[in-house]
Tab-separated table of C-alpha atoms and ligand atoms in Angstrom:
chain	number	residue	atom	x	y	z
A	11	MET	CA	-12.242	-11.792	9.684
A	12	ALA	CA	-13.243	-12.738	5.865
A	13	ILE	CA	-11.335	-10.184	3.839
A	14	ASP	CA	-11.361	-10.182	0.093
A	15	ILE	CA	-8.279	-8.809	-1.408
A	16	GLU	CA	-8.258	-7.391	-4.735
A	17	TRP	CA	-5.764	-5.829	-7.472
A	18	ARG	CA	-7.727	-2.712	-8.910
A	19	GLY	CA	-10.495	-3.267	-6.492
A	20	GLU	CA	-13.347	-1.006	-5.579
A	21	PHE	CA	-12.749	1.957	-2.923
A	22	THR	CA	-13.972	5.419	-2.428
A	23	SER	CA	-11.584	8.593	-1.462
A	24	ARG	CA	-13.320	8.967	1.868
A	25	GLU	CA	-12.886	5.283	2.617
A	26	THR	CA	-9.082	5.438	2.137
A	27	ASN	CA	-8.796	8.898	3.645
A	28	VAL	CA	-10.361	7.350	6.888
A	29	LEU	CA	-7.978	4.586	6.908
A	30	HIS	CA	-4.984	6.745	6.298
A	31	ALA	CA	-5.977	8.624	9.366
A	32	GLU	CA	-6.137	5.704	11.538
A	33	ALA	CA	-3.029	3.945	10.096
A	34	PHE	CA	-0.458	6.789	9.903
A	35	GLY	CA	-2.123	9.068	12.883
A	36	THR	CA	-3.021	11.893	10.655
A	37	ARG	CA	-6.346	13.950	10.299
A	38	VAL	CA	-8.894	12.885	7.873
A	39	TYR	CA	-8.051	14.765	4.624
A	40	ASP	CA	-11.247	15.509	2.654
A	41	ASP	CA	-11.561	14.212	-0.953
A	42	ALA	CA	-10.892	17.575	-2.190
A	43	GLU	CA	-7.401	17.719	-0.537
A	44	TRP	CA	-6.548	14.321	-1.245
A	45	ASP	CA	-8.437	12.478	-3.934
A	46	TRP	CA	-7.036	8.993	-3.952
A	47	ARG	CA	-9.554	7.446	-6.570
A	48	GLY	CA	-8.540	10.322	-9.427
A	49	LEU	CA	-4.759	10.151	-8.324
A	50	VAL	CA	-4.442	6.449	-8.655
A	51	GLU	CA	-6.514	6.103	-11.922
A	52	GLN	CA	-4.124	8.818	-13.283
A	53	HIS	CA	-0.945	7.921	-12.119
A	54	SER	CA	-0.543	4.294	-10.642
A	55	LEU	CA	0.072	1.119	-11.996
A	56	GLY	CA	-2.616	-0.364	-9.767
A	57	TRP	CA	-3.689	-0.674	-6.275
A	58	VAL	CA	-4.603	-3.420	-3.753
A	59	THR	CA	-7.697	-3.110	-1.565
A	60	GLY	CA	-8.535	-5.388	1.330
A	61	ARG	CA	-12.411	-5.268	1.919
A	62	SER	CA	-14.443	-7.094	5.017
A	63	PRO	CA	-18.171	-6.817	3.985
A	64	GLY	CA	-19.151	-2.901	3.999
A	65	ALA	CA	-15.439	-1.635	4.868
A	66	LEU	CA	-12.024	-1.101	3.596
A	67	VAL	CA	-9.418	-2.566	5.733
A	68	GLY	CA	-6.584	-2.390	3.984
A	69	PHE	CA	-4.858	-0.695	0.987
A	70	VAL	CA	-1.654	-0.068	-0.728
A	71	ASN	CA	-0.642	2.290	-3.665
A	72	VAL	CA	1.459	0.488	-6.696
A	73	LEU	CA	3.435	3.061	-8.734
A	74	TRP	CA	5.812	2.610	-11.474
A	75	ASP	CA	8.134	3.644	-13.927
A	76	GLY	CA	6.143	2.655	-17.039
A	77	LEU	CA	8.317	-0.289	-17.594
A	78	VAL	CA	10.657	-2.018	-15.174
A	79	HIS	CA	10.407	-0.811	-11.785
A	80	ALA	CA	7.262	-0.547	-9.413
A	81	TRP	CA	7.069	0.597	-5.931
A	82	ILE	CA	4.586	0.380	-3.106
A	83	GLN	CA	3.203	3.297	-1.430
A	84	ASP	CA	0.997	3.918	1.734
A	85	LEU	CA	0.166	0.421	2.681
A	86	MET	CA	-2.188	0.313	5.362
A	87	VAL	CA	-4.028	-1.952	7.517
A	88	ALA	CA	-7.007	-1.330	9.814
A	89	SER	CA	-6.056	-1.753	13.605
A	90	VAL	CA	-8.816	-4.180	13.927
A	91	ALA	CA	-7.343	-6.146	10.865
A	92	ARG	CA	-3.531	-6.432	11.754
A	93	HIS	CA	-1.901	-9.656	12.527
A	94	GLN	CA	-3.944	-11.799	10.290
A	95	GLY	CA	-1.442	-11.636	7.346
A	96	LEU	CA	-3.375	-9.079	5.289
A	97	GLY	CA	-0.612	-6.809	5.245
A	98	ARG	CA	1.490	-9.535	3.761
A	99	ARG	CA	-1.228	-10.617	1.391
A	100	LEU	CA	-1.376	-6.872	-0.097
A	101	VAL	CA	2.260	-6.798	-0.597
A	102	SER	CA	1.947	-10.196	-2.573
A	103	THR	CA	-0.870	-8.780	-4.579
A	104	ALA	CA	0.802	-5.763	-5.715
A	105	ALA	CA	3.615	-8.157	-6.685
A	106	THR	CA	1.437	-10.285	-8.806
A	107	GLY	CA	0.139	-7.060	-10.433
A	108	ALA	CA	3.528	-5.452	-11.165
A	109	ARG	CA	4.895	-8.735	-12.232
A	110	ALA	CA	1.898	-9.286	-14.782
A	111	ALA	CA	2.462	-5.696	-16.341
A	112	GLY	CA	5.844	-6.671	-16.642
A	113	CYS	CA	7.808	-4.921	-14.363
A	114	GLU	CA	11.215	-6.615	-12.856
A	115	TRP	CA	11.572	-5.175	-9.634
A	116	LEU	CA	9.270	-3.996	-6.672
A	117	HIS	CA	10.689	-1.241	-4.296
A	118	VAL	CA	9.507	-0.221	-0.717
A	119	ASP	CA	11.119	2.120	2.023
A	120	PHE	CA	10.336	1.728	5.308
A	121	ASP	CA	11.317	2.481	9.198
A	122	GLU	CA	13.670	0.463	11.224
A	123	ALA	CA	10.720	-0.969	12.710
A	124	LEU	CA	8.944	-2.639	10.051
A	125	ARG	CA	12.373	-4.942	8.648
A	126	PRO	CA	10.580	-7.984	10.460
A	127	PHE	CA	7.647	-7.074	8.192
A	128	TYR	CA	8.954	-6.412	4.918
A	129	LEU	CA	12.034	-8.428	5.004
A	130	GLU	CA	10.958	-11.567	6.736
A	131	ALA	CA	7.010	-11.842	6.363
A	132	CYS	CA	7.240	-10.017	2.837
A	133	LYS	CA	10.594	-11.421	1.707
A	134	PHE	CA	12.391	-8.206	0.379
A	135	ILE	CA	15.831	-8.368	-0.153
A	136	PRO	CA	17.716	-5.269	1.983
A	137	THR	CA	19.445	-2.968	-0.100
A	138	PRO	CA	20.884	0.470	0.129
A	139	ALA	CA	18.444	3.498	-0.350
A	140	GLY	CA	18.360	7.334	-0.242
A	141	LEU	CA	16.033	9.756	0.875
A	142	LEU	CA	16.031	13.507	0.809
A	143	ARG	CA	13.904	15.551	3.043
A	144	LEU	CA	12.192	17.909	0.627
B	24	COA	C1	2.513	-2.431	8.812
B	24	COA	C2	1.073	-3.150	8.455
B	24	COA	C3	0.507	-2.672	7.252
B	24	COA	C4	1.272	-4.740	8.804
B	24	COA	O1	-0.258	-5.122	8.469
B	24	COA	P1	-0.562	-6.767	8.903
B	24	COA	O2	-1.619	-6.966	8.220
B	24	COA	O3	-0.724	-6.359	10.554
B	24	COA	O4	0.677	-7.408	8.684
B	24	COA	P2	0.770	-9.018	8.521
B	24	COA	O5	-0.363	-9.782	9.502
B	24	COA	O6	0.830	-9.546	7.173
B	24	COA	O7	1.991	-9.211	9.236
B	24	COA	C5	3.134	-10.555	9.159
B	24	COA	C6	4.358	-10.488	9.804
B	24	COA	O8	4.817	-8.976	9.712
B	24	COA	C7	5.360	-8.643	11.034
B	24	COA	N1	5.159	-7.382	11.498
B	24	COA	C8	3.723	-6.946	11.194
B	24	COA	N2	3.739	-5.661	11.517
B	24	COA	C9	4.625	-5.298	12.023
B	24	COA	C10	5.070	-4.091	12.931
B	24	COA	N3	4.283	-2.954	12.848
B	24	COA	N4	6.037	-4.140	13.064
B	24	COA	C11	7.157	-5.170	13.114
B	24	COA	N5	6.679	-6.466	12.514
B	24	COA	C12	5.565	-6.401	11.855
B	24	COA	C13	5.185	-9.722	12.199
B	24	COA	O9	5.990	-10.758	12.172
B	24	COA	C14	3.968	-10.369	11.794
B	24	COA	O10	3.676	-11.439	12.026
B	24	COA	P3	2.711	-11.767	13.552
B	24	COA	O11	1.520	-11.139	13.267
B	24	COA	O12	2.518	-13.165	13.561
B	24	COA	O13	3.538	-11.182	14.443
B	24	COA	C15	0.426	-2.438	9.511
B	24	COA	O14	0.900	-2.577	10.964
B	24	COA	C16	-0.052	-0.955	9.268
B	24	COA	O15	-1.101	-0.456	8.470
B	24	COA	N6	0.595	0.038	10.107
B	24	COA	C17	0.483	1.506	10.014
B	24	COA	C18	0.852	2.135	8.519
B	24	COA	C19	2.106	1.659	8.084
B	24	COA	O16	2.967	1.691	9.017
B	24	COA	N7	2.386	1.336	6.806
B	24	COA	C20	3.733	0.800	6.167
B	24	COA	C21	4.421	2.153	6.022
B	24	COA	S1	6.081	1.737	5.124
C-alpha cells in the first residue's frame, strides 16, 4: 500500500474520529465532541498524517512544553495498514518535527504489550514514568 507521510499534513476531524474509533475500540465521536483540527492547530507542536489515496490510515499528535520536551499522543494506524512499518515511520517523522522545533526529548507512555513496538522498533529508551487516574 502506497502511503504518504507528512508532518502537519491535511486531515479532517471526521477522518481522525473514524480512525480513532477503529484503533482504540471507541464509538465514533462527532466533530463537535472531538474537534481534532481545532485542537491540534491551537495546542500541538504538530502532528503527522499517513494517507493512502483518499483515506487517512495513520495519525499521531505531537504535544510539547514550548521548549524542550515533546510527547506523542494517540498514535493510530488503520488495521489494513498495520505491520508495514507505518507506525514506526509516523513516530520517526514526529521525532524529526520535534527536533526541528528545538526539542531535546520525545516522550511516550504505553501499555506493556507495546514494549516491542516502542523500545525495539522505535528505539525509545525505557525510563520510569508515572500516571494518575483522574
Ligand atoms: C501500535 C500501532 C500504532 C503499530 O502500528 P504499525 O504500523 O502496525 O507498526 P509497525 O508496522 O511500524 O511495527 C513495527 C514493529 O513493531 C512491533 N509491533 C507493532 N505493533 C505491535 C503491537 N500491537 N504489539 C507489539 N508489537 C508490535 C512489531 O515488532 C512490528 O514489526 P512486525 O510488523 O514485523 O511484526 C498500531 O497497531 C495501532 O494503531 N494500534 C492501536 C492503537 C494503539 O494502541 N496505539 C498506541 C497507543 S500508545
